[in-house]
Amino acid sequence: NAGVTQTPKFQVLKTGQSMTLQCAQDMNHEYMSWYRQDPGMGLRLIHYSVGAGITDQGEVPNGYNVSRSTTEDFPLRLLSAAPSQTSVYFCASSYSGASYEQYFGPGTRLTVT
Amino acid sequence: TQLLEQSPQFLSIQEGENLTVYCNSSSVFSSLQWYRQEPGEGPVLLVTVVTGGEVKKLKRLTFQFGDARKDSSLHITAAQPGDTGLYLCAGGRGAQKLVFGQGTRLTINP
């Protein structure tokens, strides 16, 4: 099993550009989530999904969209990038919900200039 | 305002010393997890505690969940350079959301 994979590993965007961060898992996990990690702030939940077709907002959802058309994939879209979105983004999955072990991907380091 | 406060945020000690990292909140959590993160990688789960007062041991690491399920601690005995990393606590808010502390960056010097 590959676990949780994320692409790209690194990305530089200009303000106003859009992009999609890809996340896939091969563990048949129902729960998937996106976090951003900033220095001194730990990980903050952006969006999460409890299954295909179901998504909900986390702590910091503004500026981000998600969809979950399959169990395996959970892409994160930045519609109009802003410098405040410069961060490291992690996708995670778990068997069922937040109280179960979260399996994290390797992260995407995004810089918005 | 950070829902989960970790202390200290930075800790640098010599190999062989003992240390304790704290994770505190004014809120009750249904469960509490501890993760360790290496540079350039995602966090990896160390332990989950779910019962107030619960103590779990993982080799030289001892984890405790407070009786009121509002706080937790991680104690490392005889720290080794391989223990170096970022330690994160995370509290379950209901079934669907996990809230992370800001992390403790631990450095063990040989």
Coordinates of C-alpha atoms in Angstrom, one line a residue:
Chain A
N1 CA 0.0 0.0 0.0
A2 CA 1.2 3.5 -0.8
G3 CA -0.8 5.0 2.1
V4 CA -1.6 8.7 1.6
T5 CA 0.0 10.4 -1.4
Q6 CA 0.1 14.1 -2.2
T7 CA 1.1 16.0 -5.3
P8 CA 2.9 18.3 -5.9
K9 CA 5.6 18.3 -3.2
F10 CA 6.4 22.0 -3.8
Q11 CA 4.5 24.7 -5.6
V12 CA 5.0 28.5 -6.2
L13 CA 2.0 30.5 -7.2
K14 CA 1.5 34.2 -8.0
T15 CA -1.3 36.0 -6.2
G16 CA -4.6 35.4 -7.9
Q17 CA -3.7 32.1 -9.5
S18 CA -5.6 29.0 -8.9
M19 CA -4.5 25.4 -8.4
T20 CA -5.5 22.1 -7.0
L21 CA -3.6 20.1 -4.5
Q22 CA -4.1 16.4 -5.0
C23 CA -4.6 13.8 -2.3
A24 CA -5.2 10.1 -2.7
Q25 CA -5.3 7.1 -0.3
D26 CA -5.4 3.4 -1.0
M27 CA -6.5 2.2 2.5
N28 CA -10.3 2.4 1.8
H29 CA -10.6 5.0 4.6
E30 CA -13.9 6.8 4.9
Y31 CA -12.6 9.9 6.6
M32 CA -10.2 12.3 4.9
S33 CA -9.1 15.8 5.9
W34 CA -6.9 18.7 4.9
Y35 CA -4.7 20.7 7.3
R36 CA -2.4 23.6 7.0
Q37 CA 0.7 23.9 9.1
D38 CA 2.2 27.3 9.9
P39 CA 5.2 28.0 12.3
G40 CA 4.1 28.1 16.0
M41 CA 0.5 27.2 15.1
G42 CA 0.4 23.4 14.9
L43 CA -2.0 22.0 12.3
R44 CA -5.3 23.7 11.5
L45 CA -8.2 21.8 9.9
I46 CA -9.3 23.3 6.6
H47 CA -12.0 20.9 5.3
Y48 CA -12.9 17.3 6.0
S49 CA -15.0 14.5 4.5
V50 CA -16.7 11.6 6.2
G51 CA -17.3 9.7 2.9
A52 CA -17.8 10.1 -0.8
G53 CA -20.1 13.0 -1.6
I54 CA -19.9 14.5 1.9
T55 CA -17.7 17.4 2.9
D56 CA -17.7 20.0 5.7
Q57 CA -15.7 22.9 6.9
G58 CA -13.0 22.9 9.5
E59 CA -11.4 25.8 11.4
V60 CA -10.0 27.8 8.5
P61 CA -12.0 27.0 5.3
N62 CA -12.0 30.5 3.7
G63 CA -10.3 30.5 0.3
Y64 CA -10.4 26.7 -0.1
N65 CA -12.8 24.4 -1.8
V66 CA -13.0 20.6 -1.7
S67 CA -15.0 17.8 -3.2
R68 CA -15.1 14.0 -2.6
S69 CA -16.3 12.1 -5.7
T70 CA -14.6 8.9 -4.8
T71 CA -13.5 7.2 -1.5
E72 CA -9.8 7.4 -2.7
D73 CA -9.5 11.1 -3.7
F74 CA -9.9 14.4 -1.9
P75 CA -8.5 17.3 -3.8
L76 CA -8.1 20.8 -2.3
R77 CA -8.7 23.8 -4.6
L78 CA -7.3 27.3 -4.1
L79 CA -9.5 29.5 -6.3
S80 CA -7.5 32.7 -6.0
A81 CA -4.3 32.3 -4.2
A82 CA -3.2 34.9 -1.6
P83 CA 0.1 35.3 0.2
S84 CA -1.7 34.4 3.5
Q85 CA -2.1 30.9 2.0
T86 CA 1.7 30.3 2.0
S87 CA 1.9 27.2 4.2
V88 CA 2.6 23.5 4.3
Y89 CA -0.5 21.5 3.5
F90 CA -1.2 18.0 4.8
C91 CA -3.8 15.6 3.7
A92 CA -4.8 12.8 6.2
S93 CA -7.1 9.9 6.2
S94 CA -8.5 7.6 8.9
Y95 CA -10.7 4.5 9.2
S96 CA -13.7 6.5 10.5
G97 CA -13.5 9.9 12.1
A98 CA -11.2 12.1 14.0
S99 CA -10.8 9.8 17.1
Y100 CA -9.0 7.2 15.0
E101 CA -5.4 7.2 13.9
Q102 CA -4.8 9.8 11.2
Y103 CA -2.5 8.7 8.4
F104 CA -0.8 11.8 6.9
G105 CA 0.6 12.4 3.5
P106 CA 4.1 13.9 3.0
G107 CA 2.8 17.4 2.6
T108 CA 2.8 20.1 -0.1
R109 CA 4.9 23.2 0.5
L110 CA 3.1 26.1 -1.1
T111 CA 4.5 29.6 -1.6
V112 CA 2.3 32.4 -2.9
T113 CA 4.2 35.5 -4.0
Chain B
T1 CA -6.7 31.6 20.8
Q2 CA -5.1 28.1 20.8
L3 CA -7.6 25.5 22.1
L4 CA -4.8 23.2 23.0
E5 CA -1.7 24.8 24.6
Q6 CA 1.5 22.8 24.5
S7 CA 4.5 23.7 26.7
P8 CA 7.3 24.1 26.4
Q9 CA 7.3 25.1 22.7
F10 CA 11.0 24.4 22.4
L11 CA 13.2 22.1 24.5
S12 CA 16.8 21.3 24.1
I13 CA 18.4 18.8 26.5
Q14 CA 21.3 16.4 26.8
E15 CA 21.2 12.7 26.0
G16 CA 20.2 10.7 29.0
E17 CA 18.0 13.4 30.7
N18 CA 14.3 13.0 31.4
L19 CA 11.7 15.5 30.1
T20 CA 8.0 16.1 30.2
V21 CA 5.8 17.9 27.6
Y22 CA 2.4 19.2 28.6
C23 CA -0.8 19.6 26.6
N24 CA -3.5 21.7 28.3
S25 CA -7.0 23.0 27.5
S26 CA -10.0 24.4 29.2
S27 CA -12.2 22.1 27.1
V28 CA -13.0 18.4 27.5
F29 CA -11.9 16.1 24.7
S30 CA -13.3 12.7 23.8
S31 CA -9.9 11.4 23.0
L32 CA -6.3 12.7 22.8
Q33 CA -3.6 11.7 20.4
W34 CA 0.1 12.3 20.4
Y35 CA 2.0 12.6 17.1
R36 CA 5.7 12.9 16.2
Q37 CA 6.8 14.7 13.1
E38 CA 10.2 14.6 11.4
P39 CA 11.3 17.5 9.0
G40 CA 9.7 17.2 5.6
E41 CA 7.3 14.5 6.6
G42 CA 3.8 14.2 7.9
P43 CA 3.0 13.5 11.6
V44 CA 3.0 9.9 12.7
L45 CA 0.7 8.7 15.5
L46 CA 2.4 7.6 18.8
V47 CA -0.6 6.9 21.0
T48 CA -4.2 7.6 21.6
V49 CA -5.7 7.9 25.1
V50 CA -9.5 7.9 25.6
T51 CA -10.2 7.4 29.3
G52 CA -9.7 10.0 32.0
G53 CA -6.6 9.1 34.1
E54 CA -5.4 6.6 31.5
V55 CA -1.6 6.0 31.3
K56 CA 0.1 4.3 28.3
K57 CA 3.7 3.4 27.9
L58 CA 5.6 3.1 24.7
K59 CA 9.2 1.9 25.6
R60 CA 10.7 5.1 27.2
L61 CA 7.7 7.2 26.5
T62 CA 4.8 7.5 29.0
F63 CA 1.6 9.2 28.1
Q64 CA -1.1 10.3 30.6
F65 CA -4.6 11.7 30.0
G66 CA -5.9 13.9 32.8
D67 CA -8.8 12.7 35.0
A68 CA -11.0 15.4 33.6
R69 CA -9.9 14.7 30.0
K70 CA -8.7 18.3 29.6
D71 CA -5.0 17.8 29.6
S72 CA -2.3 15.3 28.8
S73 CA 1.4 14.8 29.3
L74 CA 4.3 13.0 27.6
H75 CA 7.2 11.9 29.6
I76 CA 10.4 10.7 28.1
T77 CA 12.9 8.8 30.2
A78 CA 16.6 8.8 29.3
A79 CA 16.2 10.8 26.1
Q80 CA 18.2 9.8 23.0
P81 CA 19.1 11.7 19.9
G82 CA 16.6 9.6 18.0
D83 CA 13.8 11.2 20.0
T84 CA 14.5 14.6 18.4
G85 CA 11.5 15.9 16.5
L86 CA 8.2 17.9 16.7
Y87 CA 5.7 16.5 19.1
L88 CA 2.1 17.4 18.6
C89 CA -0.9 16.7 20.8
A90 CA -4.4 16.5 19.2
G91 CA -7.8 16.5 20.9
G92 CA -10.9 14.9 19.4
R93 CA -13.8 17.4 19.2
G94 CA -16.7 15.0 18.7
A95 CA -16.4 12.4 16.0
Q96 CA -15.3 14.5 13.1
K97 CA -12.8 17.2 14.1
L98 CA -9.3 17.0 15.5
V99 CA -7.7 20.1 17.1
F100 CA -3.9 20.2 17.3
G101 CA -1.7 22.0 19.8
Q102 CA 1.1 24.2 18.4
G103 CA 3.7 21.6 19.0
T104 CA 6.9 21.1 21.1
R105 CA 10.1 21.1 19.2
L106 CA 12.5 18.7 21.0
T107 CA 16.2 18.5 20.4
I108 CA 18.3 15.9 22.2
N109 CA 22.0 16.7 22.1
P110 CA 24.6 13.8 22.1

